[in-house]
């Protein structure tokens, strides 16, 4: 459900971290800022649907449900091979990466569905750029909840946050 939804839209799973992962769109090759934002959002929608199916299967087998949180933010990053001769890896760093991580983890108790998706205003604004008729159709069906502007750890400027409800 997760990594194939990402890679099929031009994204890359950059790393797995315990019970989480970091996906990147636009590096090393992208679809442009608006295309990358739409690809990330389409991935999030597919993951939301997959979580609904997975939890139905878990319930049918008597297992407890699981929940997931996603954070999506758009902006510039420093990307490339980083490290030293003993340990080299492809990394993505910068405020954009930190903001996405903060969105995922902000107000963990404010989570009333199987897959909470928070996106920044920067990403939401990109969704309306270079829109095709097909994009316009599915974008118009999205349900959003405005969380307002919130301060996130490690950043002076607050982020305007939106929750994708489906």
mmCIF file of C-alpha atoms in Angstrom:
data_model
loop_
_atom_site.group_PDB
_atom_site.id
_atom_site.type_symbol
_atom_site.label_atom_id
_atom_site.label_comp_id
_atom_site.label_asym_id
_atom_site.label_seq_id
_atom_site.Cartn_x
_atom_site.Cartn_y
_atom_site.Cartn_z
ATOM 1 C CA UNK A 1 0.000 0.000 0.000
ATOM 2 C CA UNK A 2 2.580 2.622 1.057
ATOM 3 C CA UNK A 3 5.727 2.359 -1.037
ATOM 4 C CA UNK A 4 4.026 1.297 -4.288
ATOM 5 C CA UNK A 5 1.586 4.220 -3.948
ATOM 6 C CA UNK A 6 4.615 6.499 -3.634
ATOM 7 C CA UNK A 7 6.836 5.105 -6.390
ATOM 8 C CA UNK A 8 3.988 4.769 -8.908
ATOM 9 C CA UNK A 9 3.599 8.573 -8.748
ATOM 10 C CA UNK A 10 7.279 9.451 -9.119
ATOM 11 C CA UNK A 11 8.054 9.642 -5.409
ATOM 12 C CA UNK A 12 10.855 7.939 -3.566
ATOM 13 C CA UNK A 13 10.896 6.354 -0.122
ATOM 14 C CA UNK A 14 14.002 8.029 1.275
ATOM 15 C CA UNK A 15 14.093 6.156 4.567
ATOM 16 C CA UNK A 16 12.212 3.940 6.940
ATOM 17 C CA UNK A 17 12.334 5.038 10.583
ATOM 18 C CA UNK A 18 10.984 2.645 13.176
ATOM 19 C CA UNK A 19 7.240 2.684 12.548
ATOM 20 C CA UNK A 20 7.440 5.489 9.980
ATOM 21 C CA UNK A 21 8.881 6.461 6.636
ATOM 22 C CA UNK A 22 9.899 9.575 4.726
ATOM 23 C CA UNK A 23 8.835 9.938 1.104
ATOM 24 C CA UNK A 24 10.178 12.601 -1.246
ATOM 25 C CA UNK A 25 8.682 14.004 -4.430
ATOM 26 C CA UNK A 26 10.675 16.203 -6.797
ATOM 27 C CA UNK A 27 14.137 14.893 -5.932
ATOM 28 C CA UNK A 28 16.184 13.762 -7.688
ATOM 29 C CA UNK A 29 13.707 14.228 -10.596
ATOM 30 C CA UNK A 30 10.330 15.882 -10.289
ATOM 31 C CA UNK A 31 7.139 16.850 -12.055
ATOM 32 C CA UNK A 32 7.485 20.512 -11.068
ATOM 33 C CA UNK A 33 6.267 21.905 -7.753
ATOM 34 C CA UNK A 34 2.547 21.667 -8.603
ATOM 35 C CA UNK A 35 2.863 18.170 -10.103
ATOM 36 C CA UNK A 36 4.866 16.932 -7.122
ATOM 37 C CA UNK A 37 2.298 18.378 -4.687
ATOM 38 C CA UNK A 38 -0.552 16.640 -6.543
ATOM 39 C CA UNK A 39 1.393 13.358 -6.652
ATOM 40 C CA UNK A 40 1.965 13.522 -2.884
ATOM 41 C CA UNK A 41 -1.706 14.262 -2.264
ATOM 42 C CA UNK A 42 -2.864 11.443 -4.560
ATOM 43 C CA UNK A 43 -0.548 9.104 -2.666
ATOM 44 C CA UNK A 44 -2.044 10.233 0.638
ATOM 45 C CA UNK A 45 -5.557 9.554 -0.684
ATOM 46 C CA UNK A 46 -4.539 6.059 -1.813
ATOM 47 C CA UNK A 47 -2.976 5.366 1.582
ATOM 48 C CA UNK A 48 -6.171 6.592 3.319
ATOM 49 C CA UNK A 49 -8.231 4.145 1.238
ATOM 50 C CA UNK A 50 -5.746 1.365 1.917
ATOM 51 C CA UNK A 51 -5.951 1.984 5.662
ATOM 52 C CA UNK A 52 -9.743 1.611 5.510
ATOM 53 C CA UNK A 53 -9.386 -1.750 3.730
ATOM 54 C CA UNK A 54 -6.588 -2.934 6.023
ATOM 55 C CA UNK A 55 -8.551 -2.102 9.156
ATOM 56 C CA UNK A 56 -11.639 -3.902 7.823
ATOM 57 C CA UNK A 57 -9.470 -7.008 7.359
ATOM 58 C CA UNK A 58 -7.954 -6.602 10.826
ATOM 59 C CA UNK A 59 -11.401 -6.240 12.395
ATOM 60 C CA UNK A 60 -12.657 -9.329 10.563
ATOM 61 C CA UNK A 61 -9.784 -11.354 12.011
ATOM 62 C CA UNK A 62 -10.288 -9.962 15.528
ATOM 63 C CA UNK A 63 -7.187 -7.740 15.466
ATOM 64 C CA UNK A 64 -7.151 -4.157 16.776
ATOM 65 C CA UNK A 65 -7.224 -1.318 14.249
ATOM 66 C CA UNK A 66 -4.142 0.724 13.374
ATOM 67 C CA UNK A 67 -3.908 4.410 12.586
ATOM 68 C CA UNK A 68 -1.446 6.467 10.569
ATOM 69 C CA UNK A 69 -0.480 10.135 10.387
ATOM 70 C CA UNK A 70 0.967 11.855 7.302
ATOM 71 C CA UNK A 71 2.489 15.336 6.992
ATOM 72 C CA UNK A 72 3.002 17.001 3.602
ATOM 73 C CA UNK A 73 4.911 20.245 3.039
ATOM 74 C CA UNK A 74 6.377 21.745 -0.136
ATOM 75 C CA UNK A 75 9.462 23.864 -0.619
ATOM 76 C CA UNK A 76 13.175 23.835 -1.378
ATOM 77 C CA UNK A 77 15.471 21.142 0.026
ATOM 78 C CA UNK A 78 19.111 20.218 -0.163
ATOM 79 C CA UNK A 79 19.235 16.759 -1.748
ATOM 80 C CA UNK A 80 22.068 14.480 -2.763
ATOM 81 C CA UNK A 81 24.658 12.014 -1.615
ATOM 82 C CA UNK A 82 25.849 13.053 1.821
ATOM 83 C CA UNK A 83 28.197 11.597 4.374
ATOM 84 C CA UNK A 84 31.752 10.363 4.237
ATOM 85 C CA UNK A 85 33.702 7.523 2.619
ATOM 86 C CA UNK A 86 32.691 5.143 5.426
ATOM 87 C CA UNK A 87 28.979 5.955 5.189
ATOM 88 C CA UNK A 88 27.338 7.663 2.244
ATOM 89 C CA UNK A 89 23.591 7.982 1.669
ATOM 90 C CA UNK A 90 21.120 9.929 -0.424
ATOM 91 C CA UNK A 91 19.653 12.502 1.943
ATOM 92 C CA UNK A 92 17.119 15.317 1.836
ATOM 93 C CA UNK A 93 17.509 18.072 4.422
ATOM 94 C CA UNK A 94 16.160 21.515 5.188
ATOM 95 C CA UNK A 95 13.242 23.436 6.641
ATOM 96 C CA UNK A 96 10.825 21.778 4.210
ATOM 97 C CA UNK A 97 11.699 18.305 5.526
ATOM 98 C CA UNK A 98 11.448 19.500 9.130
ATOM 99 C CA UNK A 99 8.028 21.097 8.510
ATOM 100 C CA UNK A 100 6.630 17.894 6.976
ATOM 101 C CA UNK A 101 7.870 15.953 9.993
ATOM 102 C CA UNK A 102 6.320 18.480 12.390
ATOM 103 C CA UNK A 103 2.983 18.269 10.541
ATOM 104 C CA UNK A 104 2.954 14.496 10.947
ATOM 105 C CA UNK A 105 3.604 14.699 14.684
ATOM 106 C CA UNK A 106 1.665 17.827 15.688
ATOM 107 C CA UNK A 107 -1.181 17.351 18.191
ATOM 108 C CA UNK A 108 -1.094 13.550 18.068
ATOM 109 C CA UNK A 109 -4.248 13.347 20.191
ATOM 110 C CA UNK A 110 -6.206 15.283 17.559
ATOM 111 C CA UNK A 111 -6.591 12.206 15.413
ATOM 112 C CA UNK A 112 -10.128 10.984 14.825
ATOM 113 C CA UNK A 113 -9.775 8.909 11.670
ATOM 114 C CA UNK A 114 -7.663 5.994 10.427
ATOM 115 C CA UNK A 115 -5.252 8.084 8.385
ATOM 116 C CA UNK A 116 -4.795 11.732 9.339
ATOM 117 C CA UNK A 117 -3.265 13.810 6.551
ATOM 118 C CA UNK A 118 -2.062 17.328 7.381
ATOM 119 C CA UNK A 119 -0.716 19.582 4.667
ATOM 120 C CA UNK A 120 0.699 23.061 4.751
ATOM 121 C CA UNK A 121 -0.786 26.075 3.004
ATOM 122 C CA UNK A 122 2.279 26.043 0.707
ATOM 123 C CA UNK A 123 1.324 22.610 -0.600
ATOM 124 C CA UNK A 124 -2.399 23.373 -0.782
ATOM 125 C CA UNK A 125 -1.690 26.498 -2.852
ATOM 126 C CA UNK A 126 0.351 24.443 -5.330
ATOM 127 C CA UNK A 127 -2.600 22.123 -5.949
ATOM 128 C CA UNK A 128 -4.479 24.844 -7.825
ATOM 129 C CA UNK A 129 -1.587 25.618 -10.213
ATOM 130 C CA UNK A 130 -1.387 24.104 -13.718
ATOM 131 C CA UNK A 131 -4.686 22.258 -13.204
ATOM 132 C CA UNK A 132 -5.999 19.963 -15.947
ATOM 133 C CA UNK A 133 -9.673 19.025 -16.333
ATOM 134 C CA UNK A 134 -8.970 15.653 -14.688
ATOM 135 C CA UNK A 135 -7.167 17.346 -11.778
ATOM 136 C CA UNK A 136 -10.010 19.828 -11.353
ATOM 137 C CA UNK A 137 -12.544 17.002 -11.068
ATOM 138 C CA UNK A 138 -10.849 15.125 -8.209
ATOM 139 C CA UNK A 139 -9.545 18.276 -6.502
ATOM 140 C CA UNK A 140 -13.116 19.589 -6.341
ATOM 141 C CA UNK A 141 -14.246 16.494 -4.428
ATOM 142 C CA UNK A 142 -11.695 16.876 -1.624
ATOM 143 C CA UNK A 143 -12.884 17.692 1.890
ATOM 144 C CA UNK A 144 -10.674 20.008 3.951
ATOM 145 C CA UNK A 145 -10.625 21.090 7.581
ATOM 146 C CA UNK A 146 -8.776 24.312 8.379
ATOM 147 C CA UNK A 147 -6.551 23.945 11.465
ATOM 148 C CA UNK A 148 -5.440 27.575 11.239
ATOM 149 C CA UNK A 149 -1.902 28.840 11.728
ATOM 150 C CA UNK A 150 0.175 26.943 14.250
ATOM 151 C CA UNK A 151 3.661 27.294 15.630
ATOM 152 C CA UNK A 152 5.845 24.248 15.028
ATOM 153 C CA UNK A 153 9.019 23.254 16.813
ATOM 154 C CA UNK A 154 12.216 24.715 15.388
ATOM 155 C CA UNK A 155 10.539 27.409 13.285
ATOM 156 C CA UNK A 156 9.826 31.074 13.971
ATOM 157 C CA UNK A 157 7.138 31.463 11.322
ATOM 158 C CA UNK A 158 3.877 29.551 11.967
ATOM 159 C CA UNK A 159 2.493 27.120 9.420
ATOM 160 C CA UNK A 160 -1.048 27.358 8.088
ATOM 161 C CA UNK A 161 -2.334 23.807 8.317
ATOM 162 C CA UNK A 162 -5.125 21.960 6.507
ATOM 163 C CA UNK A 163 -6.385 18.454 7.180
ATOM 164 C CA UNK A 164 -7.418 16.362 4.208
ATOM 165 C CA UNK A 165 -10.582 14.611 5.407
ATOM 166 C CA UNK A 166 -11.196 12.611 2.232
#
